[in-house]
CSV table of C-alpha atoms in Angstrom, one decimal:
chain,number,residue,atom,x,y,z
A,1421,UNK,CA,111.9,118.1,106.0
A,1422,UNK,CA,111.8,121.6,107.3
A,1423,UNK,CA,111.1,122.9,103.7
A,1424,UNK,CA,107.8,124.4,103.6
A,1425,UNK,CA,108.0,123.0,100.1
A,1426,UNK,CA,108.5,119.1,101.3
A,1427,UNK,CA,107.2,116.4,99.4
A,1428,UNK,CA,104.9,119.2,97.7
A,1429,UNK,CA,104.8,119.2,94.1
A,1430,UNK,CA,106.5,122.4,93.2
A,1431,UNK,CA,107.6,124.2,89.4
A,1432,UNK,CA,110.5,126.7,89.5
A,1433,UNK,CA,113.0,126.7,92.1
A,1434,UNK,CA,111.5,125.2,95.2
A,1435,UNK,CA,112.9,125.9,98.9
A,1436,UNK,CA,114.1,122.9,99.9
A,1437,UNK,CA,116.1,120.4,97.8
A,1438,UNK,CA,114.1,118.6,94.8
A,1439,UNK,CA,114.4,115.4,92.4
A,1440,UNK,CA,115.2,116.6,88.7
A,1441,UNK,CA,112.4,115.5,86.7
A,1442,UNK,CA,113.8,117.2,83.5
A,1443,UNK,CA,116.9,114.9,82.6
A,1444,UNK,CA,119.0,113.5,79.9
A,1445,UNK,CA,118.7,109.7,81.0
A,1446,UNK,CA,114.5,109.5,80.4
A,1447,UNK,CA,114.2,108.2,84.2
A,1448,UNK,CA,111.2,110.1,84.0
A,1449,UNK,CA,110.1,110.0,79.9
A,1450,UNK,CA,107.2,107.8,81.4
A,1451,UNK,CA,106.2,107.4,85.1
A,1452,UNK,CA,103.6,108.1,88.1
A,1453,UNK,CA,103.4,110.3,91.6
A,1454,UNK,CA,103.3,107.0,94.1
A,1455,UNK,CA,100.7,109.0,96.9
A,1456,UNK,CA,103.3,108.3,99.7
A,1457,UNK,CA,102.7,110.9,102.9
A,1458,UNK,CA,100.6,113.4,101.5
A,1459,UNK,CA,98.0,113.9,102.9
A,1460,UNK,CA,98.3,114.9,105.8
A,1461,UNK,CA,102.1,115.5,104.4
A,1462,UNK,CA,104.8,114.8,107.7
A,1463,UNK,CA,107.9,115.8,107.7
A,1464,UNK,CA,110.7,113.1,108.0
A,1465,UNK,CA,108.0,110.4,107.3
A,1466,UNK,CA,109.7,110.3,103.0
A,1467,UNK,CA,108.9,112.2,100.4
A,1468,UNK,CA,108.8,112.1,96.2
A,1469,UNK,CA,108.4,108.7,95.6
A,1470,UNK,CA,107.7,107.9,92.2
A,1471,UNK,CA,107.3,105.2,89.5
A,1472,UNK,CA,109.6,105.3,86.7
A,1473,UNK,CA,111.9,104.0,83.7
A,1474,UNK,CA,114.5,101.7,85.4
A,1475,UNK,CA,117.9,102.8,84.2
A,1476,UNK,CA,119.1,98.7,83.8
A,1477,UNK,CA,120.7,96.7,85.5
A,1478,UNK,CA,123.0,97.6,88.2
A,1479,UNK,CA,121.7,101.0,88.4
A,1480,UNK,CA,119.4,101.8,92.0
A,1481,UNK,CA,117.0,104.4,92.6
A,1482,UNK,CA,116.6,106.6,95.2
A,1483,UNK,CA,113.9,105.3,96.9
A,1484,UNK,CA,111.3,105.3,94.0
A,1485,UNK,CA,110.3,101.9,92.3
A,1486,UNK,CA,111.5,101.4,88.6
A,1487,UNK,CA,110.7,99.1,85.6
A,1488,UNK,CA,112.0,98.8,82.4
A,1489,UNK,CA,110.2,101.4,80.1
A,1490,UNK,CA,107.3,98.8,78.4
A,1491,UNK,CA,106.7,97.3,81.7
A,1492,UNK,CA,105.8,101.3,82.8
A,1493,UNK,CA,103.7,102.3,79.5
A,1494,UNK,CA,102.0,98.9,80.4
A,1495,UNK,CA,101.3,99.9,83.9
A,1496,UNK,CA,99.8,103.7,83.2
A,1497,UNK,CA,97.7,102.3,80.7
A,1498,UNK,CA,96.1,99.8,83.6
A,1499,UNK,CA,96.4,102.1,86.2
A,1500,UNK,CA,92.7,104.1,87.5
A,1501,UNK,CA,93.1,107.0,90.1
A,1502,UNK,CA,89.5,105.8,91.1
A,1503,UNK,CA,90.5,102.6,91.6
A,1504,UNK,CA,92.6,103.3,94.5
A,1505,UNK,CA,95.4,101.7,93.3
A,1506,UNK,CA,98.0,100.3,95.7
A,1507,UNK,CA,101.7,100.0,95.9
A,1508,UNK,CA,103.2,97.2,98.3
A,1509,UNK,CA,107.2,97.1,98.3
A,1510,UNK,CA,108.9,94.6,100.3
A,1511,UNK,CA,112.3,94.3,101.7
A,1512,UNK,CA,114.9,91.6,101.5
């Protein structure tokens, strides 16, 4: 959070520490920036949360929400920025 770099989209080598988008596993072959504290961005209040290919069962995130990969090519075809759309996650 003290990063002058935090949860900033950033390309090269940012300040702080930074989720991989570039990886062998396709996490990230299809996905979406969830809007989460940015604007105004505080620090502490989480940071980089994305939508993205579910890696199966078993396998967690990091605090982003996953799907299997149709269910997310699905979704980004539906999805309008101007739509304002939402994301609600609940807890168990």
């Amino acid at each position: 959070p003290a990063s002058p770099d935090y949860n900033r989209w950033v390309v090269g080598k940012p300040a702080g520490s930074a989720e991989r988008m570039r990886r062998d596993d396709d996490a990230y072959a299809l996905g979406a920036v969830i809007e989460h504290n940015t604007d105004p961005v505080v620090p502490g209040r989480g940071s980089a949360i994305f939508l993205h290919v579910w890696g199966g069962p078993g396998q967690a995130t990091a605090g982003c929400v996953a799907l299997a990969a149709g269910d997310v090519a699905r979704l980004l075809g539906w999805l309008r920025r101007d739509q304002r759309p939402v994301v609600a996650i609940a807890l168990e």
